[in-house]
Coordinates of C-alpha atoms in Angstrom, one line a residue:
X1474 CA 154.7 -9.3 166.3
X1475 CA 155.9 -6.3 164.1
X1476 CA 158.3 -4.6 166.7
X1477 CA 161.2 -2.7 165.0
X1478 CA 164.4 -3.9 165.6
X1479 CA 166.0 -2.1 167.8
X1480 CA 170.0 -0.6 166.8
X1481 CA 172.1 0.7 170.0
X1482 CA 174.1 3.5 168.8
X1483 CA 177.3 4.3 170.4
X1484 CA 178.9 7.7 169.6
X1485 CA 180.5 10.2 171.6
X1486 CA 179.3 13.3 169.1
X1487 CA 175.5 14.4 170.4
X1488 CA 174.7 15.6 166.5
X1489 CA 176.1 12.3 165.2
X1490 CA 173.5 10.5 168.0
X1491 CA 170.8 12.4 166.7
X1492 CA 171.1 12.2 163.4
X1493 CA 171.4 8.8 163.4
X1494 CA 168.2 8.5 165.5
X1495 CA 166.3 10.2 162.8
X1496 CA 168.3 8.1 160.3
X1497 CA 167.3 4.7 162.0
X1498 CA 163.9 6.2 162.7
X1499 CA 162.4 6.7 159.2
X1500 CA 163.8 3.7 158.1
X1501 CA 161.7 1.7 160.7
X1502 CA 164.1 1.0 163.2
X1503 CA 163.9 1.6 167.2
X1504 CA 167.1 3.5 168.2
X1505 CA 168.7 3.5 171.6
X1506 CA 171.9 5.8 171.8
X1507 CA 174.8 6.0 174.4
X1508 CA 177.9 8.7 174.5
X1509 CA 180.4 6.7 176.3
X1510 CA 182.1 2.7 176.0
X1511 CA 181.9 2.7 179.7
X1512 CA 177.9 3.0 179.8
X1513 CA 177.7 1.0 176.6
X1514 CA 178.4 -2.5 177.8
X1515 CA 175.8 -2.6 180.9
X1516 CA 173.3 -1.3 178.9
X1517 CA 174.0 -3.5 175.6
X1518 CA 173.9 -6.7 178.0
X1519 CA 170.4 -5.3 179.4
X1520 CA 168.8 -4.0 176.4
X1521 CA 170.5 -6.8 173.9
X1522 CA 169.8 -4.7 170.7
X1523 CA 169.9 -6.2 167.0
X1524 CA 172.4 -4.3 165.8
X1525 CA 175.3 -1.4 166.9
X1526 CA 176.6 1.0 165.3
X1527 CA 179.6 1.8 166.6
X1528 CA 182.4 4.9 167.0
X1529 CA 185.8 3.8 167.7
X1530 CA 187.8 6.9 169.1
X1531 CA 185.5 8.3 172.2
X1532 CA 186.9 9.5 175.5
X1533 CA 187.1 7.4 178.9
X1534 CA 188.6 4.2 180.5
X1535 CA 186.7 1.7 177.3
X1536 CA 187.4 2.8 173.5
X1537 CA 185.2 1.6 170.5
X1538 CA 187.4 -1.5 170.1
X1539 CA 187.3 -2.4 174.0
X1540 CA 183.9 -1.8 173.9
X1541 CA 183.7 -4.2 170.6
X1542 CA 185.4 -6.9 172.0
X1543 CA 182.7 -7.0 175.2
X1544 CA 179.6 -6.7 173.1
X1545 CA 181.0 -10.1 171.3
X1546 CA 181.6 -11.6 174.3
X1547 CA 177.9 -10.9 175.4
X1548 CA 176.7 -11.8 171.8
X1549 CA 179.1 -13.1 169.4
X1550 CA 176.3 -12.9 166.4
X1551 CA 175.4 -9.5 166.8
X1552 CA 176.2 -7.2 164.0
X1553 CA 178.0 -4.6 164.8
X1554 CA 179.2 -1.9 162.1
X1555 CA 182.3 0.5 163.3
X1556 CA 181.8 3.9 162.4
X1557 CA 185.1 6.2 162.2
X1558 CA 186.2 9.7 161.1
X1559 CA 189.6 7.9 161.1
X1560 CA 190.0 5.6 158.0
X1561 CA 193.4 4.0 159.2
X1562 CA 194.2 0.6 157.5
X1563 CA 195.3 -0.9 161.0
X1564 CA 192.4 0.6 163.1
X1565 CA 189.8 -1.4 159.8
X1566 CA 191.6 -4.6 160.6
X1567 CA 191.5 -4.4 164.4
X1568 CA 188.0 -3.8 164.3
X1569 CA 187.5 -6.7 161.7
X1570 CA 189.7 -9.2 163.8
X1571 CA 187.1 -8.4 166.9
X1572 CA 184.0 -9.3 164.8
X1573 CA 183.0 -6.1 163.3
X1574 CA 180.5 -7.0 160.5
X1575 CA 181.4 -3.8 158.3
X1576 CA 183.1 -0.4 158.5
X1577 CA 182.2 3.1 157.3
X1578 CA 184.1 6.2 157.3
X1579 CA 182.6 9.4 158.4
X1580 CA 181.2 11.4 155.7
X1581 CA 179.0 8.5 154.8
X1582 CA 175.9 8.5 151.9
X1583 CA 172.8 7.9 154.1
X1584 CA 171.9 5.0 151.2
X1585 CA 175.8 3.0 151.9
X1586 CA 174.9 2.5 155.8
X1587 CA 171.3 2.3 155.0
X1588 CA 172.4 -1.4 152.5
X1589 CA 175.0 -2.2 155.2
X1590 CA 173.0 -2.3 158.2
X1591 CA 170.0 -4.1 156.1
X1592 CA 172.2 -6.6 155.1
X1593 CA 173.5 -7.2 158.4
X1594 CA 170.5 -7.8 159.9
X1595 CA 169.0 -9.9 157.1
X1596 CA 172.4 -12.3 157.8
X1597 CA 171.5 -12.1 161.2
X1598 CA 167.9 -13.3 161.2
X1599 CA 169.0 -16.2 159.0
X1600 CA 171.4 -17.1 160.8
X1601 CA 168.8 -17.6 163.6
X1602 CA 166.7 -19.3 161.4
X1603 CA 169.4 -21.6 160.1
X1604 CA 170.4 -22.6 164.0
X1605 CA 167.1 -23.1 164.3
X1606 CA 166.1 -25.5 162.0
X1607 CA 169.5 -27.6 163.2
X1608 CA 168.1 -28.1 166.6
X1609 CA 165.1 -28.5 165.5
X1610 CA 166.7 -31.4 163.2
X1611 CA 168.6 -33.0 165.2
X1612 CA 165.6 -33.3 168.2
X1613 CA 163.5 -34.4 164.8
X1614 CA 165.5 -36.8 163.3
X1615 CA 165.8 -39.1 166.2
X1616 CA 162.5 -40.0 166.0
X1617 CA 162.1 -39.1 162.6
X1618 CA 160.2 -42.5 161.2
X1619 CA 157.4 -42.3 164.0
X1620 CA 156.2 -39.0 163.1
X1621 CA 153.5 -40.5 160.6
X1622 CA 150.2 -39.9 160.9
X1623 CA 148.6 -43.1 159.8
X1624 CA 146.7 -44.8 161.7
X1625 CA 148.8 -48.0 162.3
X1626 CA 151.6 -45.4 163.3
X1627 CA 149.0 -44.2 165.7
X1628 CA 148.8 -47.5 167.4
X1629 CA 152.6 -47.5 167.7
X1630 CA 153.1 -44.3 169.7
X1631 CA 150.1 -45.0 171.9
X1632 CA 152.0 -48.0 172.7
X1633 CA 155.2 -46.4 173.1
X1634 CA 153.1 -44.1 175.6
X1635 CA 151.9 -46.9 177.6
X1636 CA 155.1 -48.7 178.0
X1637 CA 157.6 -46.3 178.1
X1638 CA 157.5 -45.9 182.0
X1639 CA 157.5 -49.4 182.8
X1640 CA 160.4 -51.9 182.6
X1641 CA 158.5 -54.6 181.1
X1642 CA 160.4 -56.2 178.2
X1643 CA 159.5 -55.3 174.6
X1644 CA 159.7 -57.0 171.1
X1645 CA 159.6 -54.6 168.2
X1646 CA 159.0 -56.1 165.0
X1647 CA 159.2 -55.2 161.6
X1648 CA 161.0 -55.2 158.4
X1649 CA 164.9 -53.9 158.0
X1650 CA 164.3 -49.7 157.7
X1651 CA 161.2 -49.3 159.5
X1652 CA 162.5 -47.9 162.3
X1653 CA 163.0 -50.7 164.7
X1654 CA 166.1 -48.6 166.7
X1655 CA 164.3 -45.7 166.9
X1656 CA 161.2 -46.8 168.6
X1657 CA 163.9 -48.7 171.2
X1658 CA 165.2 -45.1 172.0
X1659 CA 162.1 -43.3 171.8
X1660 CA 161.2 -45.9 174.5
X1661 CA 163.8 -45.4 176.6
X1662 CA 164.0 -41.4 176.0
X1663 CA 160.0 -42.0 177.6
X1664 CA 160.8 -43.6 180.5
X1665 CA 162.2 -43.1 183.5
X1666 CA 165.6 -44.8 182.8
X1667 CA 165.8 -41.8 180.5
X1668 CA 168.7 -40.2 182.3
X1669 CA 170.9 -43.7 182.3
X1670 CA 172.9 -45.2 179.8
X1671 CA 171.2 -46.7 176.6
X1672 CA 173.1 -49.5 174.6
X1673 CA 172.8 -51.2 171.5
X1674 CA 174.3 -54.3 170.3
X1675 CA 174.1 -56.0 167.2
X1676 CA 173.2 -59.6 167.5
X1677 CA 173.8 -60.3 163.8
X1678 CA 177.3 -58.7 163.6
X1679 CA 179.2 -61.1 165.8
X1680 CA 179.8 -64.1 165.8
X1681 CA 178.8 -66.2 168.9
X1682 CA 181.8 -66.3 171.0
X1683 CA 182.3 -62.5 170.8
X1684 CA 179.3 -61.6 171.3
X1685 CA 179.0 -63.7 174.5
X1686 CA 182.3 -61.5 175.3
X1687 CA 180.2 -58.3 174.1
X1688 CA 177.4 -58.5 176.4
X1689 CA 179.0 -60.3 179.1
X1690 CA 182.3 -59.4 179.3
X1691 CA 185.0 -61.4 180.6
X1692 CA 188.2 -62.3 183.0
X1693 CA 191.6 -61.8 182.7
X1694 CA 192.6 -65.3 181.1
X1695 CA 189.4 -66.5 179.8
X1696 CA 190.8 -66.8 176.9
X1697 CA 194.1 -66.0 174.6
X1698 CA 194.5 -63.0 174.2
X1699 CA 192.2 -62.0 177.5
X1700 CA 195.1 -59.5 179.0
X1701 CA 192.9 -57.8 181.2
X1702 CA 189.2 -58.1 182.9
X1703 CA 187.0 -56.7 180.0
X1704 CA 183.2 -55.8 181.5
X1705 CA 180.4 -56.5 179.0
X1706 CA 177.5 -53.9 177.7
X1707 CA 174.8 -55.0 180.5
X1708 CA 176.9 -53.8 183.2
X1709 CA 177.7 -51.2 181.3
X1710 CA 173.7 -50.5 180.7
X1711 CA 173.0 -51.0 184.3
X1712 CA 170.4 -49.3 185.3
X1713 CA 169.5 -48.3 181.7
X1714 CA 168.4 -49.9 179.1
X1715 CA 169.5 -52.4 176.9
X1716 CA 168.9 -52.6 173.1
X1717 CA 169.3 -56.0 171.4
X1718 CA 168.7 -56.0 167.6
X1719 CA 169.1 -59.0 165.3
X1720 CA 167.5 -61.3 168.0
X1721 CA 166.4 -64.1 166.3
X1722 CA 170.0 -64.0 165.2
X1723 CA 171.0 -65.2 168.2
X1724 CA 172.8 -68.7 168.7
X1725 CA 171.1 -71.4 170.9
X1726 CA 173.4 -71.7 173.6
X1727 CA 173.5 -68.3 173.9
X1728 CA 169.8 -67.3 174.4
X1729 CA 170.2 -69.3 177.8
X1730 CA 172.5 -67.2 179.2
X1731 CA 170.2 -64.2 178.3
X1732 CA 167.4 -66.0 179.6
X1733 CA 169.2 -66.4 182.9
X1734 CA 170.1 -63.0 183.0
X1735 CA 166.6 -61.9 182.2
X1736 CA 165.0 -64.0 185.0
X1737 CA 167.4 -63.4 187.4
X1738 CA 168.9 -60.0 186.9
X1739 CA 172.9 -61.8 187.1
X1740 CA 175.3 -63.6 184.9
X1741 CA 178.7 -64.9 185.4
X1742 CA 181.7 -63.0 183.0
X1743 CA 183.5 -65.7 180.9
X1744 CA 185.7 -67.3 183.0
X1745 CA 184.8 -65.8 186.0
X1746 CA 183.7 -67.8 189.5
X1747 CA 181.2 -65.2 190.9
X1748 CA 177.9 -63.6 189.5
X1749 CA 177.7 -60.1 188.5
X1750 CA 174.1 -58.3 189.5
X1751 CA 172.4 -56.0 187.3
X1752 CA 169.3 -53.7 186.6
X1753 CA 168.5 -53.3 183.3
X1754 CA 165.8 -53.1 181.1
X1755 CA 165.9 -55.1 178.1
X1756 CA 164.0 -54.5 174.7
X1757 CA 164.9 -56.5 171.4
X1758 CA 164.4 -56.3 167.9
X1759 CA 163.8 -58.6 165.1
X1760 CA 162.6 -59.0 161.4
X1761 CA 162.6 -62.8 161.7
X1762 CA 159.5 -64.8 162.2
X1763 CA 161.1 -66.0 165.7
X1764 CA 157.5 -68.2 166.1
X1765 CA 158.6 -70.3 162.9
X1766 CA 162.1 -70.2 164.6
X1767 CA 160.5 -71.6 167.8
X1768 CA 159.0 -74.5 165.7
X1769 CA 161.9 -75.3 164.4
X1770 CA 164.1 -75.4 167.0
X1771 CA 166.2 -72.3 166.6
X1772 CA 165.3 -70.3 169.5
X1773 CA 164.3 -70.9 172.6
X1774 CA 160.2 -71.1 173.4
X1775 CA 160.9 -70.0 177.0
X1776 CA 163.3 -67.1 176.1
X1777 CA 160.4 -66.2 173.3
X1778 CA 157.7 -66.0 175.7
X1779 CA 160.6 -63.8 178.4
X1780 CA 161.2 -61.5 175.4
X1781 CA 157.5 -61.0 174.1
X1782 CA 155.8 -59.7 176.9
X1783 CA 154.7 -56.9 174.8
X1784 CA 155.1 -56.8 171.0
X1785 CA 155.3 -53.5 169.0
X1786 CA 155.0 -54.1 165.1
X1787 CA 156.0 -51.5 162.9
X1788 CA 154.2 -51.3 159.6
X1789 CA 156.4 -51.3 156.0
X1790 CA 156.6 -48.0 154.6
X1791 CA 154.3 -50.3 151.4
X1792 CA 151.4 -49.6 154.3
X1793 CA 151.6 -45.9 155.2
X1794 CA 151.9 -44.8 152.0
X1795 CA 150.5 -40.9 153.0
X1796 CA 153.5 -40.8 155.2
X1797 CA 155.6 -40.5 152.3
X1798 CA 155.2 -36.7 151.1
X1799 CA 155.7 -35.7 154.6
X1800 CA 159.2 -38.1 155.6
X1801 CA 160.3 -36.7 152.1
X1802 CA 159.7 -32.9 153.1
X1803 CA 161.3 -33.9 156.3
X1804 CA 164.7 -35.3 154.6
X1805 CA 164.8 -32.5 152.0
X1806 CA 165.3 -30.2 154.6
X1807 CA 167.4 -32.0 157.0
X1808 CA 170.2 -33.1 154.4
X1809 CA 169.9 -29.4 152.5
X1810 CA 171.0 -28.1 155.7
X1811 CA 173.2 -30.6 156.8
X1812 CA 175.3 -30.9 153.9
X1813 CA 174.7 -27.0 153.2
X1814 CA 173.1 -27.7 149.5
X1815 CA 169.8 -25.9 149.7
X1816 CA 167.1 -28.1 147.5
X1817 CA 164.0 -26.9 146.0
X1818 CA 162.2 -29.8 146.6
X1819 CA 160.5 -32.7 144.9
X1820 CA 159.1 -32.8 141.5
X1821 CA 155.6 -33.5 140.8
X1822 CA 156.7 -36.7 138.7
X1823 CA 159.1 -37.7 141.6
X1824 CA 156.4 -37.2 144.2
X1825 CA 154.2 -39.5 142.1
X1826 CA 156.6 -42.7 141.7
X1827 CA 157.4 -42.1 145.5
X1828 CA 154.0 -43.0 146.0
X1829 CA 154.1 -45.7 143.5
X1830 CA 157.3 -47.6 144.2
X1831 CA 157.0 -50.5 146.8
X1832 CA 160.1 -49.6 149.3
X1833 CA 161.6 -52.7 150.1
X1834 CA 164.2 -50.9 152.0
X1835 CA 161.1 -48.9 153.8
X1836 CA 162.0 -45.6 155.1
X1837 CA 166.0 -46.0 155.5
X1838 CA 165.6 -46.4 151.7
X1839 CA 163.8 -43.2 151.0
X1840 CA 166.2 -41.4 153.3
X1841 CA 168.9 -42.5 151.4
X1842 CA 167.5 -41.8 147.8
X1843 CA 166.9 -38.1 149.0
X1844 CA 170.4 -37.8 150.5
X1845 CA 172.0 -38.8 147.0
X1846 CA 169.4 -36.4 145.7
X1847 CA 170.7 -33.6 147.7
X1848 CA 174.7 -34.1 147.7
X1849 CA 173.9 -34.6 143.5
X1850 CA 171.5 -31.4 143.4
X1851 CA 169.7 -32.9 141.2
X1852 CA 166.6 -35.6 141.1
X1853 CA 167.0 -37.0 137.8
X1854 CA 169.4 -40.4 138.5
X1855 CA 166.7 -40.8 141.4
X1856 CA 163.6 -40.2 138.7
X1857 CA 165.4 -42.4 136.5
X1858 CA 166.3 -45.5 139.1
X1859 CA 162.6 -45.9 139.7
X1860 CA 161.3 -46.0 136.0
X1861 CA 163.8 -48.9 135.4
X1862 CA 162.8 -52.6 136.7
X1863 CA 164.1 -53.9 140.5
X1864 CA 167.6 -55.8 139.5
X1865 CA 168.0 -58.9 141.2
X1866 CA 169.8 -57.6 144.2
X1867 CA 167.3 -55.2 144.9
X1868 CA 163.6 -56.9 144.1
X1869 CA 163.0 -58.9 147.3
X1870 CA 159.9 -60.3 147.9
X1871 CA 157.7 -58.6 150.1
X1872 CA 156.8 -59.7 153.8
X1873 CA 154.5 -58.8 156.9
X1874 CA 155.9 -58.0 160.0
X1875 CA 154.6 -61.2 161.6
X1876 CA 155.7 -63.4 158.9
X1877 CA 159.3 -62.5 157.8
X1878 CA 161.6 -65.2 155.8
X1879 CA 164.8 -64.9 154.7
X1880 CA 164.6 -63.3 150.9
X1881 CA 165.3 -65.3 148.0
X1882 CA 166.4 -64.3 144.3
X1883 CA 163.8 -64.3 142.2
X1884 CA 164.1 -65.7 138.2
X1885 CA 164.8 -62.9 135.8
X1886 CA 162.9 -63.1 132.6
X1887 CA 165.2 -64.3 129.8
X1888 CA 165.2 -62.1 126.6
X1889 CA 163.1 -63.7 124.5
X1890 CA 165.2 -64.1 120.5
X1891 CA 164.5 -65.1 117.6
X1892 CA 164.1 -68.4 116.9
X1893 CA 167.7 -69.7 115.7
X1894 CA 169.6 -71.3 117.7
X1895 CA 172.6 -69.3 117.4
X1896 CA 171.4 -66.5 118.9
X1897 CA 170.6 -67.9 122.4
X1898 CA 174.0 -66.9 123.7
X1899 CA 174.0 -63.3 122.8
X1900 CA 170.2 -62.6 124.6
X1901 CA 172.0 -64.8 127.9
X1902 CA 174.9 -62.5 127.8
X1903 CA 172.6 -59.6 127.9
X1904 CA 171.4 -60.4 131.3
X1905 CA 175.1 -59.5 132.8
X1906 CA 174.7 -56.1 134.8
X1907 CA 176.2 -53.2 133.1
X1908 CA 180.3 -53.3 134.3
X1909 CA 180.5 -56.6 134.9
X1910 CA 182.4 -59.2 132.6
X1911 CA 180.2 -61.2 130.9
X1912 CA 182.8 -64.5 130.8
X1913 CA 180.2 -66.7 133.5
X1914 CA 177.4 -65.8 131.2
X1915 CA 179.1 -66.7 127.8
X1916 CA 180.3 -69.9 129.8
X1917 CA 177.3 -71.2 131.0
X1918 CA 175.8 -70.8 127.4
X1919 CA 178.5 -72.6 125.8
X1920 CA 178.0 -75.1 128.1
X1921 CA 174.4 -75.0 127.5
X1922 CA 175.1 -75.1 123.8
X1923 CA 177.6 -78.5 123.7
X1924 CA 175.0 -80.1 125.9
X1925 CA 171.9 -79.2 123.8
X1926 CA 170.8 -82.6 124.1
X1927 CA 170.1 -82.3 127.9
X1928 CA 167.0 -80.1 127.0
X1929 CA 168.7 -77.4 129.1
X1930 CA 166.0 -74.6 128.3
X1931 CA 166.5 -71.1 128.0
X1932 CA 165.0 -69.8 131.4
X1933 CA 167.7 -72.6 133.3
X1934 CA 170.4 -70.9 131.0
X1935 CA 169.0 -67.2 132.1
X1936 CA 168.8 -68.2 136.3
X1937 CA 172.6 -69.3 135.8
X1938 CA 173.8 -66.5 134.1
X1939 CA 172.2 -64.2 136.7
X1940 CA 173.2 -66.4 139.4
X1941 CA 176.9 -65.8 137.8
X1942 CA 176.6 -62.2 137.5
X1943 CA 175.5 -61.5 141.1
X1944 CA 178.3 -63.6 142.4
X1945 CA 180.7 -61.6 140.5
X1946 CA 179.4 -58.3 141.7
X1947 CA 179.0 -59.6 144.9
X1948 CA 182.6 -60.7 145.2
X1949 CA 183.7 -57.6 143.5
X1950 CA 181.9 -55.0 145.7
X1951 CA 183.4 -57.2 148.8
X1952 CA 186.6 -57.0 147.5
X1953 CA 186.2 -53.6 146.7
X1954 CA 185.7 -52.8 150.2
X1955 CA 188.3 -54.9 151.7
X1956 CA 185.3 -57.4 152.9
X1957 CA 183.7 -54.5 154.6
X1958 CA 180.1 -56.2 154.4
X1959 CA 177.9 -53.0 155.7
X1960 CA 180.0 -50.6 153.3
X1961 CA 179.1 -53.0 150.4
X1962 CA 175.8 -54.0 151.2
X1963 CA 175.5 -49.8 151.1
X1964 CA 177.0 -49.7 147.9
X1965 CA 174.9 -52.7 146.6
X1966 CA 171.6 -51.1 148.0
X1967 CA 170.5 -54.0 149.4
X1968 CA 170.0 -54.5 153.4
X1969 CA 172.7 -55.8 155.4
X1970 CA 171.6 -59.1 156.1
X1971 CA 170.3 -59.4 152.5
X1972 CA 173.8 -59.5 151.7
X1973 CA 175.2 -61.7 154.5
X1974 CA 172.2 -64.2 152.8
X1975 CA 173.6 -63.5 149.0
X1976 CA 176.8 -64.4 150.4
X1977 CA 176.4 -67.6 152.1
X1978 CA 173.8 -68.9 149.3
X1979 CA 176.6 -68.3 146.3
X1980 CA 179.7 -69.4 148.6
X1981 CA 181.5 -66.6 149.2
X1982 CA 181.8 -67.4 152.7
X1983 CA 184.5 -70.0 152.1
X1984 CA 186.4 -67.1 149.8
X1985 CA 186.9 -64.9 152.6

């Protein structure tokens, strides 16, 4: 605490050596100062000084730009200003090209070197700083959503603790953005599997006949188009640990061949004769209600029981509401420095409807609102998003992790105008999204006008029109992004699955 930095000085004229030692002295510095290249080097790697300052032309085997080039390759971030009673143009760039951080010409004004070596280590130190905040970072944000302090977040690292050296199997539950992956890896990074693989498979993305292939892999002519032997992800995870979110996504048949593997520790490839041996750990992942699924026949009661051997619920973001200050000071940083935009910060005002908003996109959802906050440099569209009402792709109703349905659109609230009856289409049309064409809207009110005699009231009018709307966007954003779902559900700002829901319920399934 408080120790000068120390400069190495490297200069074959004794006065220039002590002057500069007096120089470096009353300006708070601890000066070390050498005559030759040759001594320079060893004692640069011993004494690793903050700064040099350096002549070029001295006598021996090393010259100053030898003698440059080796302090760089020792420490490529030291600064290091080249001193010279020779101002030659190529000798400047030589110097500059090695990593010199600056270059003064003998006669100098005490106050030039004085700014120039400030400056150079002030770059340094936040330089250090800087690299030091990205480790930090990155180590940070891969567990970033279990930092929380809340009690119920509490409960989930103690039982990450007790777990994480066993190879009992584990179900995490909780809502889409909670964290469900990264209480999987913090799991794994705990136990002693630590040092093999860890995979991750989606059981939501694939259908069921890939992703039998997926985890299983398969023989050479299992199938067309099965060239070659292909080996699935829990041979690859062998001896690790495999991650399995989406679970209760899972087709029937399917969950007995996990089952099997599960119990038995072996599975047969498709299309292949012999079985294939394995040690892996398995946890899952789901924001189903899989006992509800159980009931109804959807999954498998023995493969629920194999699976739930010890349950980890994570709590909405809704329910840790203190956390919030805290995951936002968190992101601020991490994106500023990621995407080199330093930000101030959040507003009072911002900070308050953070705590108000309910966060049905939990913690993934704040992330990304203070990411666009960031890359924008400014918090106003994000100030402005939560004064307005949820739209109907983003209000979901809420759920508990231990009773989680699939969402449902709720009605909008028609426009309430005055009483003629000629008006009814223009407050319908109004509930079209901003960009979208309002044609389904102004049909289904025409058609609701001619039939006026089938007491078709205003609200039925309103659900269609919205019903229209969302389609449209839906289909637009899908078509938009070549039928990349993930990309538009991103650009929709609802979840993933929300949007594989919106897209089976309205039809679209058949249109792509």
């Amino acid at each position: 605490m408080g120790e000068k930095p120390q400069v190495m000085v490297v200069d074959d004229d004794l006065a220039m050596c002590s002057f500069l030692r007096t120089f470096l002295g009353a300006r708070g510095y601890s000066a070390v100062t050498v005559t030759n290249a040759d001594e320079a080097v060893p004692r640069f790697h011993a004494e690793r000084p903050a700064a040099v300052l350096l002549d070029v032309v001295m006598p021996g085997s090393m010259d100053g730009l030898a003698a440059l080039a080796a302090f760089k390759k020792i420490d490529r971030d030291v600064p290091i200003i080249v001193i010279s009673g020779q101002g030659r143009t190529n000798t400047v760039v030589q110097a500059m090209k090695l990593g010199a951080t600056d270059f003064v010409c003998k006669p100098f004004e005490d106050a030039e070197l004085e700014m120039l070596l400030g400056n150079a280590l002030k770059q340094r130190q936040l330089s250090k700083e800087v690299a030091n905040l990205r480790e930090q970072l990155k180590e940070q944000s891969k567990y970033t959503m279990l930092f929380g302090h809340s009690e119920k977040m509490v409960e989930v690292r103690d039982l990450i603790h007790q777990v994480s050296d066993t190879d009992v199997t584990v179900l995490i539950r909780g809502e889409s953005g909670t964290g469900k992956e990264l209480v999987a890896r913090a799991l794994h990074a705990s136990s002693l599997r630590r040092d093999k693989p860890f995979v991750k498979v989606n059981c939501a993305a694939l259908p069921t006949e890939l992703l039998e292939s997926e985890l299983f892999g398969f023989e050479k002519g299992a199938f067309t188009g099965a060239i070659q032997h292909k080996p699935g992800k829990f041979e690859f995870a062998n001896h690790g640990t495999m991650f399995l979110d989406e679970i209760g996504d899972m087709s029937f048949p399917l969950q007995a061949k996990l089952l099997q593997a599960l119990q038995d520790g072996e599975f047969s490839r498709l299309g292949g004769k012999a079985d294939v041996r394995v040690d892996v750990r398995v946890i899952t992942a789901t924001n189903c209600d899989l006992e509800s699924a159980v009931a109804g026949g959807r999954f498998r009661e023995d493969l629920y029981f194999r699976l739930n051997v010890v349950t980890i619920t994570i709590p909405p973001l809704r329910e840790r509401r203190e956390e919030i200050p805290m995951l936002t000071d968190h992101f601020v940083k991490k994106y500023s420095v990621q995407y080199n935009k330093p930000f101030p910060g959040t507003s009072a005002e911002l900070a308050n409807l953070f705590l108000e908003y309910e966060w049905p996109g939990n913690v993934r959802q704040l992330e990304n609102m203070i990411k666009r906050m960031v890359v924008l440099g400014s918090e106003a569209p994000i100030v402005q998003e939560l004064q307005q009402p949820a739209s109907p792709l983003h209000h979901w109703p809420h759920t508990t992790s231990s009773s989680i349905s699939r969402p449902t659109a709720p009605p909008l609230q028609p426009v309430m105008p005055p009483p003629a009856a000629a008006e009814a289409p223009v407050a319908v049309a109004a509930v079209a999204p901003a960009g979208i064409g309002i044609g389904s809207a102004a049909a289904v009110a025409a058609s609701a006008g001619a039939s006026a005699a089938s007491n078709v009231s205003l609200k039925d009018i309103a659900r269609s029109a919205a019903r229209g709307a969302e389609r449209e966007l839906i289909l637009r954003m899908l078509t938009r992004t070549r039928w990349n779902r993930k990309e538009a559900a991103e650009i929709l700002g609802i979840s993933y699955k929300a949007l594989l829901y919106k897209i089976k319920e309205n039809g679209l399934d058949k249109a792509s």
